[in-house]
Coordinates of N, CA, C and O in Angstrom, one line a residue:
X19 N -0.3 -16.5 50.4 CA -1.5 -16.5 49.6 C -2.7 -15.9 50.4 O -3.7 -15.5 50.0
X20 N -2.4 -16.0 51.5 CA -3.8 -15.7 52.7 C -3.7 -14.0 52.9 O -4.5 -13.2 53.3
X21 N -2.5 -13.7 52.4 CA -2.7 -11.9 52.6 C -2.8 -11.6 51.0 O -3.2 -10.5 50.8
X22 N -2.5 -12.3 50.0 CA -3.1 -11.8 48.7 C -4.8 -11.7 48.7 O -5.3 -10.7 48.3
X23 N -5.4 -12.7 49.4 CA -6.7 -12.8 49.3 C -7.5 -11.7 50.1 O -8.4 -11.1 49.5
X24 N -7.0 -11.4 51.4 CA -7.0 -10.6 52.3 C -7.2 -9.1 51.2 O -8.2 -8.3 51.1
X25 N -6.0 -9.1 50.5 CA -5.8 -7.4 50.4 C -6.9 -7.7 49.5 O -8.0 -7.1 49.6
X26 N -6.7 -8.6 48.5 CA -8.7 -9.0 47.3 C -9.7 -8.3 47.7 O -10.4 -7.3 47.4
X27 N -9.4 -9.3 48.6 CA -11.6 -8.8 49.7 C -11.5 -7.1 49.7 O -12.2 -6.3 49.1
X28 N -10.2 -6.8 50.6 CA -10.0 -5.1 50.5 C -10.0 -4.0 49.3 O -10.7 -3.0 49.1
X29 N -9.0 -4.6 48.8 CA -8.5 -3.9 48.0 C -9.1 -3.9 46.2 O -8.9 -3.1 45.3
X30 N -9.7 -5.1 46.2 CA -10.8 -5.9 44.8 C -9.4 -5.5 43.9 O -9.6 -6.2 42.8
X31 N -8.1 -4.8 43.9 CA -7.3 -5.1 42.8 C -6.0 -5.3 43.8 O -5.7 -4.6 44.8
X32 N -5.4 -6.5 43.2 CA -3.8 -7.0 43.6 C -3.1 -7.5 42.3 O -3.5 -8.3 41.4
X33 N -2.3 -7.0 42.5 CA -0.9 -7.4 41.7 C -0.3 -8.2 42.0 O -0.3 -8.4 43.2
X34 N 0.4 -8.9 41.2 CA 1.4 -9.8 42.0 C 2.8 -9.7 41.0 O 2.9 -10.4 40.0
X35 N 3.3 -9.1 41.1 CA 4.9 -9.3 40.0 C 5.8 -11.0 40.8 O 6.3 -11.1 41.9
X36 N 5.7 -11.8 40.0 CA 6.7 -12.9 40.2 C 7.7 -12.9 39.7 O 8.5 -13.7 40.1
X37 N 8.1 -12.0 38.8 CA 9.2 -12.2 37.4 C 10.9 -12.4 38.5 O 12.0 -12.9 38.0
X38 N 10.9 -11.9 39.8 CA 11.7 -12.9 40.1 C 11.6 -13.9 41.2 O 12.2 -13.9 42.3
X39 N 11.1 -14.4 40.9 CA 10.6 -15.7 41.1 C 11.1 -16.8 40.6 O 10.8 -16.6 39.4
X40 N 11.9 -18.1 40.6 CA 11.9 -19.2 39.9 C 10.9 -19.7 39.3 O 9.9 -19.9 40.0
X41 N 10.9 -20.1 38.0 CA 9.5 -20.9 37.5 C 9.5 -21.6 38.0 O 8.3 -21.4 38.5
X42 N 9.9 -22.7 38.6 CA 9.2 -23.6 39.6 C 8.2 -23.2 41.2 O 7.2 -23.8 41.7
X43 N 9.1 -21.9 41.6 CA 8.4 -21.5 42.4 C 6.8 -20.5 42.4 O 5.8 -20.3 43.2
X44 N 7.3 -20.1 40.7 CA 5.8 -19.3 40.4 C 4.7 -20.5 40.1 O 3.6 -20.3 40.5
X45 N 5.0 -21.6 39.5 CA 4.0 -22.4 39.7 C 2.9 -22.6 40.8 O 1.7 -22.5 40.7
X46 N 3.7 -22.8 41.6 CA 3.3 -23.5 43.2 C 2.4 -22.1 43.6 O 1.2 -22.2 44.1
X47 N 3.1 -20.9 43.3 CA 2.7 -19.8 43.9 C 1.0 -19.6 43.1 O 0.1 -19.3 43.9
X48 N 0.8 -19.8 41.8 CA -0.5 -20.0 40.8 C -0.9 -20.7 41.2 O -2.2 -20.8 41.2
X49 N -0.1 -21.8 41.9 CA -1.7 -23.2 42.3 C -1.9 -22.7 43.9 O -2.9 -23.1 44.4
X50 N -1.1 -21.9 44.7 CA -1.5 -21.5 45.9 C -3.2 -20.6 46.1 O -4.2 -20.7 46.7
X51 N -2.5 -19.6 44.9 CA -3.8 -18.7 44.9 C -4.9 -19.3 44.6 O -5.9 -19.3 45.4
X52 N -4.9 -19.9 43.4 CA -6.3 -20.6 42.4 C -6.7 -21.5 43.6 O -7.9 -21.5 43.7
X53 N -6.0 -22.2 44.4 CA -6.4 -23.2 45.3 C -7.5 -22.3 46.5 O -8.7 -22.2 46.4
X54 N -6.7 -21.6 47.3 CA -7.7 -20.9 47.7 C -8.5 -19.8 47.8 O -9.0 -19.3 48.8
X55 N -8.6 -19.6 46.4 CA -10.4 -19.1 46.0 C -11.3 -20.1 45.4 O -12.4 -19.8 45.1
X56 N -10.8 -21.1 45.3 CA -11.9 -22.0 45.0 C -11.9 -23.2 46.2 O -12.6 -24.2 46.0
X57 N -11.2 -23.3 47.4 CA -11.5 -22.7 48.7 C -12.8 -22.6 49.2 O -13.8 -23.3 49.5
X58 N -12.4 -21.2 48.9 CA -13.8 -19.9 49.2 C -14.5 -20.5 48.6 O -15.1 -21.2 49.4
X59 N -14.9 -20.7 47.7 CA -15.6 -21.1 46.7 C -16.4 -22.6 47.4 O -17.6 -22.8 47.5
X60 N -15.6 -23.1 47.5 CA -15.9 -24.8 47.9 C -17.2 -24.9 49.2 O -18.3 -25.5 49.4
X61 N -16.1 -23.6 50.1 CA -16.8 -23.7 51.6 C -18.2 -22.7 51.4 O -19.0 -22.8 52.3
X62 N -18.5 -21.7 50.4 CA -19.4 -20.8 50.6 C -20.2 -21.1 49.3 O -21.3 -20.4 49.4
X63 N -20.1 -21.8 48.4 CA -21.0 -22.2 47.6 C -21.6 -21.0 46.6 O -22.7 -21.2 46.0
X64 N -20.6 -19.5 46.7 CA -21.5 -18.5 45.9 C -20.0 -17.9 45.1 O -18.8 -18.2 45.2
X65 N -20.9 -17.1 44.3 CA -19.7 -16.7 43.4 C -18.5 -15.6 43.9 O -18.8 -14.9 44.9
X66 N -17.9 -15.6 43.6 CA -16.5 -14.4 44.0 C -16.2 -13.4 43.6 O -15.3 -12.7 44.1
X67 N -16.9 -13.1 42.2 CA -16.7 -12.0 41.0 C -15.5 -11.7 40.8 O -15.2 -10.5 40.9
X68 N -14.3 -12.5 40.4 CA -13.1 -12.7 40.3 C -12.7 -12.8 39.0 O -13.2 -13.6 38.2
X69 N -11.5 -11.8 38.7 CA -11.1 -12.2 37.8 C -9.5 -12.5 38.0 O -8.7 -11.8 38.7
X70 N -9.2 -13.8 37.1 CA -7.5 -13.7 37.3 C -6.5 -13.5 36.2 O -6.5 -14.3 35.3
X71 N -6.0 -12.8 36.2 CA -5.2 -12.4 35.0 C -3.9 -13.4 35.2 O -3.4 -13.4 36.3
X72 N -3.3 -14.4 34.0 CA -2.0 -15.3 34.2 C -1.7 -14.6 32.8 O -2.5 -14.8 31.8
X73 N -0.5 -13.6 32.7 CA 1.1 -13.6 31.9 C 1.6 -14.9 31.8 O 1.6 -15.7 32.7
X74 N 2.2 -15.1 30.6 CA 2.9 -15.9 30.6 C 2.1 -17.5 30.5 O 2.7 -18.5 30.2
X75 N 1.0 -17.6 30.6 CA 0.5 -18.9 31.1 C 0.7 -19.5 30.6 O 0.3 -20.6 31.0
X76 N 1.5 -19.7 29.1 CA 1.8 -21.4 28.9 C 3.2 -22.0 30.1 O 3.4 -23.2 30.3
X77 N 4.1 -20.8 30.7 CA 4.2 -21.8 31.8 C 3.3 -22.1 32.8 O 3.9 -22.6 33.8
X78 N 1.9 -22.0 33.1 CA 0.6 -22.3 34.3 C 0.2 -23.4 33.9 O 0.2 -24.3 34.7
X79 N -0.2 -23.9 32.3 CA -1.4 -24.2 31.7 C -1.0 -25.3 31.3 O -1.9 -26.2 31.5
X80 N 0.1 -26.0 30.6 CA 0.8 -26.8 29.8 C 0.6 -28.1 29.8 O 0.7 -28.6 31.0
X81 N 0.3 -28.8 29.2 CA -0.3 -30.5 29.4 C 1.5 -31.1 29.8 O 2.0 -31.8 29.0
X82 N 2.0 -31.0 30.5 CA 3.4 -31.8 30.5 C 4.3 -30.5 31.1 O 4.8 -29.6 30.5
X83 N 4.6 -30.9 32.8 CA 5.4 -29.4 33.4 C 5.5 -28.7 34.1 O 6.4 -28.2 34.8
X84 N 4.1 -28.8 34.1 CA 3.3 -27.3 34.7 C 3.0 -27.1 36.0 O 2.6 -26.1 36.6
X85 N 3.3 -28.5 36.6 CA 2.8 -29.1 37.6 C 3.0 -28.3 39.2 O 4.0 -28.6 39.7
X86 N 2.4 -27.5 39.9 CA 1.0 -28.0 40.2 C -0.2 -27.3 39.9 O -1.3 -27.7 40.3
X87 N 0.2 -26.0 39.1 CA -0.8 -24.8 38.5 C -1.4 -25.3 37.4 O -2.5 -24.7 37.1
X88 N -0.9 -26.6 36.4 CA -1.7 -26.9 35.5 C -3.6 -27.1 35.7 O -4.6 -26.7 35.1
X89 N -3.3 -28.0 37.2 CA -4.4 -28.7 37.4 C -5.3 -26.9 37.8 O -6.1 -26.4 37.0
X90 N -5.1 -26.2 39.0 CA -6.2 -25.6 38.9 C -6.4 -24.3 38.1 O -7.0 -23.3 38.5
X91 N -5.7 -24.4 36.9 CA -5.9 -23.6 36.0 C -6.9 -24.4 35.0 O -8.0 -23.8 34.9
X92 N -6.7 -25.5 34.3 CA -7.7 -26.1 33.7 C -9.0 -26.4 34.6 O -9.9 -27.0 34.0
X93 N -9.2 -26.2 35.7 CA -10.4 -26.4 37.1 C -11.2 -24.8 36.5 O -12.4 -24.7 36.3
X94 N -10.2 -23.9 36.4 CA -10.6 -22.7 36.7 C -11.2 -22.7 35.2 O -12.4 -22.4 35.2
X95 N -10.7 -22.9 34.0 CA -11.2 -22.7 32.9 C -12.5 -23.3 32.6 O -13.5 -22.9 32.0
X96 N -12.0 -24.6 33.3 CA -13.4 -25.5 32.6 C -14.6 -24.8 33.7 O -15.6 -24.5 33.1
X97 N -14.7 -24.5 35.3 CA -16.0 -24.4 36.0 C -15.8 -23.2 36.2 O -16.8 -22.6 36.3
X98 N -14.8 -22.6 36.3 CA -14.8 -21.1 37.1 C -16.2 -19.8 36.6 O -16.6 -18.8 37.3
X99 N -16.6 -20.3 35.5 CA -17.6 -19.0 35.1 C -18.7 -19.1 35.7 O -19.4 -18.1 35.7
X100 N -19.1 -20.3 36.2 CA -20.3 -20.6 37.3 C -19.9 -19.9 38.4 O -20.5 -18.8 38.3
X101 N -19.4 -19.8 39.2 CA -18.9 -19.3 40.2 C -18.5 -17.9 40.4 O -18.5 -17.3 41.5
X102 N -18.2 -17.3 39.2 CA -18.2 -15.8 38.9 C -16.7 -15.6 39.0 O -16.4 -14.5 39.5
X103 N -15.5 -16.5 38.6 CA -14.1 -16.8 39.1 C -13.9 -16.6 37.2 O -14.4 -17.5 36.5
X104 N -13.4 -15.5 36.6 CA -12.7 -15.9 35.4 C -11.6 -16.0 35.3 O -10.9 -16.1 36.4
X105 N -11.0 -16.0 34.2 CA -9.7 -16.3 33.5 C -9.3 -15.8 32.7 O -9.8 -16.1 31.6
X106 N -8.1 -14.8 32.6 CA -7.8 -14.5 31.5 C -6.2 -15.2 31.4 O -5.5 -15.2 32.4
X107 N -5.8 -15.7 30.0 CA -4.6 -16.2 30.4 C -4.1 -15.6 28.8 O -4.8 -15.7 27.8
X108 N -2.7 -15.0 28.8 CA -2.3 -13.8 28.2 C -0.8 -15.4 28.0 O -0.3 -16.1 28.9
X109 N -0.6 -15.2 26.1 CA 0.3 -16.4 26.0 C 0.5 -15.6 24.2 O -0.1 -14.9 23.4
X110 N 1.9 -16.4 24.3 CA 2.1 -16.5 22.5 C 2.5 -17.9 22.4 O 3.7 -18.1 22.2
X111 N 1.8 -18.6 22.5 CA 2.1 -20.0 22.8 C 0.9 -21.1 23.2 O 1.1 -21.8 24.2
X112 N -0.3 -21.2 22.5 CA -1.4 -21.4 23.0 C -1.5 -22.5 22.1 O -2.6 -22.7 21.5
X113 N -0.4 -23.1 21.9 CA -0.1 -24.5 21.1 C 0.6 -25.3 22.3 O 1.1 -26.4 22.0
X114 N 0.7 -24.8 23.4 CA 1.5 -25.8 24.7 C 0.1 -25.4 25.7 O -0.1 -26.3 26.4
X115 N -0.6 -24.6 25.8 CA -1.8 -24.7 26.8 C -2.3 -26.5 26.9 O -2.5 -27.2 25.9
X116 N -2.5 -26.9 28.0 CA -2.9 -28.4 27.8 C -4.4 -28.2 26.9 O -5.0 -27.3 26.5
X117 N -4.5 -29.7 26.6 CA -6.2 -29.2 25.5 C -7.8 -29.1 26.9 O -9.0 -28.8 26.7
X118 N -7.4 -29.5 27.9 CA -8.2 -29.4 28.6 C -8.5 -28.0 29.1 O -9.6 -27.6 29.3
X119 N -7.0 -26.9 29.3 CA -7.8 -25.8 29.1 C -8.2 -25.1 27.7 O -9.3 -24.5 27.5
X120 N -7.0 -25.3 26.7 CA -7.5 -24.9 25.2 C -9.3 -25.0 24.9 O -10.1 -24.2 24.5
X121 N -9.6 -26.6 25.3 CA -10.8 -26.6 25.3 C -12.3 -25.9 25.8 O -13.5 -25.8 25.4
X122 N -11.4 -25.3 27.1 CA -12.5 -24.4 28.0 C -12.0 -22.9 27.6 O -12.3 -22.0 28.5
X123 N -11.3 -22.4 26.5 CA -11.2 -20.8 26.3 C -12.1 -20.5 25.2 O -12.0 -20.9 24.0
X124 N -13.1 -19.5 25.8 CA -14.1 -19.4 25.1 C -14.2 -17.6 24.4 O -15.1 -16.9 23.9
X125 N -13.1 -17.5 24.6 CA -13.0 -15.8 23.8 C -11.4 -15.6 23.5 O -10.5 -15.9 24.3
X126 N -11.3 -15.2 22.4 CA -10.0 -15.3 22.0 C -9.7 -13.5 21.2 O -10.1 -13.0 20.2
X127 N -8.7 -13.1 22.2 CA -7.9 -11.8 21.2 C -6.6 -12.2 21.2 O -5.9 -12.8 22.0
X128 N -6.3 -11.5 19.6 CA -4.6 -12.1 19.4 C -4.6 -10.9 18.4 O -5.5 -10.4 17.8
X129 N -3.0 -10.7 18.5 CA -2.1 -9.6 17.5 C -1.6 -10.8 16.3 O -1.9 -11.8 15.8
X130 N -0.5 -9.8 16.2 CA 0.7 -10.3 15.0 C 0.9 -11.5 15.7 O 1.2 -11.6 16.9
X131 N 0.9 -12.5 15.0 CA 1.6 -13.8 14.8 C 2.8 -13.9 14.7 O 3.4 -12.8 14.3
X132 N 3.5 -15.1 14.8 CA 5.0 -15.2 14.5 C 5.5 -15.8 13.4 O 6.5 -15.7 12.7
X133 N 4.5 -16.6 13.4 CA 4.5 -17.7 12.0 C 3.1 -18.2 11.6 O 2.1 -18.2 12.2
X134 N 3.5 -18.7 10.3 CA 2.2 -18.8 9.7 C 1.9 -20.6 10.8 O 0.8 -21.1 11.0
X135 N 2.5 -20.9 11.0 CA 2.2 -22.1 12.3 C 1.4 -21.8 13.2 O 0.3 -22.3 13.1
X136 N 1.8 -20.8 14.3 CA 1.0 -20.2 15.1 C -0.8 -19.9 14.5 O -1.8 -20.0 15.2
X137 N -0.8 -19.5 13.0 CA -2.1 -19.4 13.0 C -3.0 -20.5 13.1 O -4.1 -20.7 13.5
X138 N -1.8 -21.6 12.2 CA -2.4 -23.2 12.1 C -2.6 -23.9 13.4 O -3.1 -25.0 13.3
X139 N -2.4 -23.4 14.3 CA -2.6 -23.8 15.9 C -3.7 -22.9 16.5 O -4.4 -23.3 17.5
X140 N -3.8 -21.6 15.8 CA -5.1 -21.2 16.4 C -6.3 -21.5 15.7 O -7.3 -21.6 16.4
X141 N -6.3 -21.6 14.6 CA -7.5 -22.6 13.8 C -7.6 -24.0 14.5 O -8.4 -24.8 14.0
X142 N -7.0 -24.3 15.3 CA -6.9 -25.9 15.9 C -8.1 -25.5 16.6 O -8.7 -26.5 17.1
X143 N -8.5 -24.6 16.9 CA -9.1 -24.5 18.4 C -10.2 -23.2 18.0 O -10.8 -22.7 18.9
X144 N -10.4 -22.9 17.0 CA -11.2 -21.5 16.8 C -11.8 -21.7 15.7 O -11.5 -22.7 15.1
X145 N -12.6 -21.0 15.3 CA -13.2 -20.6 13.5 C -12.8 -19.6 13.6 O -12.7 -19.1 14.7
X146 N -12.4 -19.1 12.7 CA -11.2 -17.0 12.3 C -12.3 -16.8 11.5 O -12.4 -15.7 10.8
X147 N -13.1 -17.5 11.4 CA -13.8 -16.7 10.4 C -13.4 -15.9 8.8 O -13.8 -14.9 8.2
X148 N -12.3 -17.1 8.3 CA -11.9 -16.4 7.3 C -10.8 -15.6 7.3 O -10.5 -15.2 6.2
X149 N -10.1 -15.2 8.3 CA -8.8 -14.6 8.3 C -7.9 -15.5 8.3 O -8.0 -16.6 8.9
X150 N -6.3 -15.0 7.3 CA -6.1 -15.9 7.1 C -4.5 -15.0 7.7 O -4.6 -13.8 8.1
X151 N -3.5 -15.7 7.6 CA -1.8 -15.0 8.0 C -1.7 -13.8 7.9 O -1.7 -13.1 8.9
X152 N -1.9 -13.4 6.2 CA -1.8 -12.3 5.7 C -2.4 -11.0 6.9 O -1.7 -10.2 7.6
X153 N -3.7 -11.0 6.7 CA -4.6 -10.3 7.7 C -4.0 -9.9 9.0 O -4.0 -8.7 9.4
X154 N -3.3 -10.8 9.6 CA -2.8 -10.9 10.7 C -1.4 -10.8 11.0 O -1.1 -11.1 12.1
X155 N -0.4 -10.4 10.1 CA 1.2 -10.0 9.8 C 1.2 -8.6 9.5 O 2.3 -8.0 9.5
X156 N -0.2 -7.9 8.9 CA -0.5 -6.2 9.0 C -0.6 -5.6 10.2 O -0.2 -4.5 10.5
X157 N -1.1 -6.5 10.9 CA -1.3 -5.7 12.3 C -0.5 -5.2 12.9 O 0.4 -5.9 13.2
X158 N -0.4 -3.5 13.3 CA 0.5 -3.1 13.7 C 0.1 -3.2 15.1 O -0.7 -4.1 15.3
X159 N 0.8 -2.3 16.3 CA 1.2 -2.7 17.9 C -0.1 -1.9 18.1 O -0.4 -0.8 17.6
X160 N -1.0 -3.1 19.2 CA -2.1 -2.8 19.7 C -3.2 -2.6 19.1 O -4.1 -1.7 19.4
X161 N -3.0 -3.6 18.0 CA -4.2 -4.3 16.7 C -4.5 -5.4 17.1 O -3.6 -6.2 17.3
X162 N -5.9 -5.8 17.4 CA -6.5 -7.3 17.8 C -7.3 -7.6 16.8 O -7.5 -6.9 15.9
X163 N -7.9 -9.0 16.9 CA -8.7 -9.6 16.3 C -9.2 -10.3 17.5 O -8.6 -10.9 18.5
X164 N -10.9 -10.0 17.1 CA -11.6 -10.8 19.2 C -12.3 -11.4 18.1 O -12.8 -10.9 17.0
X165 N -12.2 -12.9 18.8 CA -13.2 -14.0 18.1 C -13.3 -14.6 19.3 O -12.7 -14.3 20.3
X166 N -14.8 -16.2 19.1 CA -15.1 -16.5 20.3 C -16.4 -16.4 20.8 O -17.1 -15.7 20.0
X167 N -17.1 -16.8 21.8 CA -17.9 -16.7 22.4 C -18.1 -15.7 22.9 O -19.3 -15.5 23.0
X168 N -17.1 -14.5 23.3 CA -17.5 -13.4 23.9 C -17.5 -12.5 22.8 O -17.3 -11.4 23.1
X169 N -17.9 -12.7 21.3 CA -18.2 -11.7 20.3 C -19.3 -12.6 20.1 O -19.3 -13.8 20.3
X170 N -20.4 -11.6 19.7 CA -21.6 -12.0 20.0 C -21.9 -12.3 18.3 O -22.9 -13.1 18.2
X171 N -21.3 -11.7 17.0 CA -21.6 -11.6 15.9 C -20.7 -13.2 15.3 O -19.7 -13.7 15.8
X172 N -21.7 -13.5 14.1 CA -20.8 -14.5 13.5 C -19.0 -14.4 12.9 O -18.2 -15.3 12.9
X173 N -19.0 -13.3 12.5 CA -17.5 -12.9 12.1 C -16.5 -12.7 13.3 O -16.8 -12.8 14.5
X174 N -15.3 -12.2 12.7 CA -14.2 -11.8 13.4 C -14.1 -10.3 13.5 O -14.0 -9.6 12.5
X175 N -14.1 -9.8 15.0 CA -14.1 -8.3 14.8 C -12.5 -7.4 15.0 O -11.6 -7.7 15.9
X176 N -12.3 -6.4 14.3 CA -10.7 -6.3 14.2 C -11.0 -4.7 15.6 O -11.9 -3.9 15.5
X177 N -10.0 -4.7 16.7 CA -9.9 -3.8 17.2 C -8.9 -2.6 17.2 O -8.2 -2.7 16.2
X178 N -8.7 -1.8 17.9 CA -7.5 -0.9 17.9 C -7.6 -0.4 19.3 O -8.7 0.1 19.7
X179 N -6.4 -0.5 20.1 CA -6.8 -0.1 21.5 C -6.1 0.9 21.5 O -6.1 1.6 22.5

């Protein structure tokens, strides 16, 4: 984790492919990192202009599992934006995110759904502003819908990337 940070400071973009990795070991490896930048964070008291991208994150995030990346993934959701440390956590599955971070995601893009469940799980946690399954089972590949705090308008805005 100390030469991930290293190449950071250098390099401002790192990758990390885990995919072979054991999930148990990618855990440890998510709470290594998150641990120390907020670290940095702890001992320097200023922001880091960080962003972290987690794939996959309902194995990071999960209220029951997740264990030891749960905790500073929900740390990073709920304070990280003071600090200049974001979060993006990329999921089809944001019905196992624990609700402590569900609670702290404050911008939401999503495609095609898989079930009309999945929508009923993102209304748990969002206003759609009126979109309802239908809306969201048209979407062809690399069709969003951004709702949230980070759309500044009361509706839901539909994208195309």
């Amino acid at each position: 984790s100390n030469d991930i940070l290293e190449r950071l400071e250098r390099d401002r973009l790192v990758v990390v492919d885990l995919s072979s990795v054991r999930q148990e070991e990618r855990r440890y490896l998510v709470a290594l990192v998150l641990r120390r930048i907020w670290s940095y964070i702890d001992e320097r008291k200023q922001p880091v202009n960080t962003l972290v991208v987690v794939d996959e994150a309902h194995n990071y995030a999960c209220d029951q599992g997740c264990w030891p990346s749960n905790e500073l993934t929900e740390r990073t959701a709920r304070e990280g934006r003071k600090w200049g440390l974001g979060l993006v956590l990329a999921s089809q599955r944001i019905i196992d995110f624990s609700p402590d971070v569900r609670n702290n995601i404050n911008t939401f893009f999503f495609s095609k759904l898989q079930t009309p469940g999945d929508l009923d799980n993102l209304k748990g946690v969002l206003d759609l502003g009126g979109i309802d399954y239908e809306d969201i089972a048209i979407l062809a590949t690399r069709e969003f819908y951004f709702a949230g705090l980070g759309n500044p308008l009361k509706y839901h805005l539909f994208s195309h990337t």
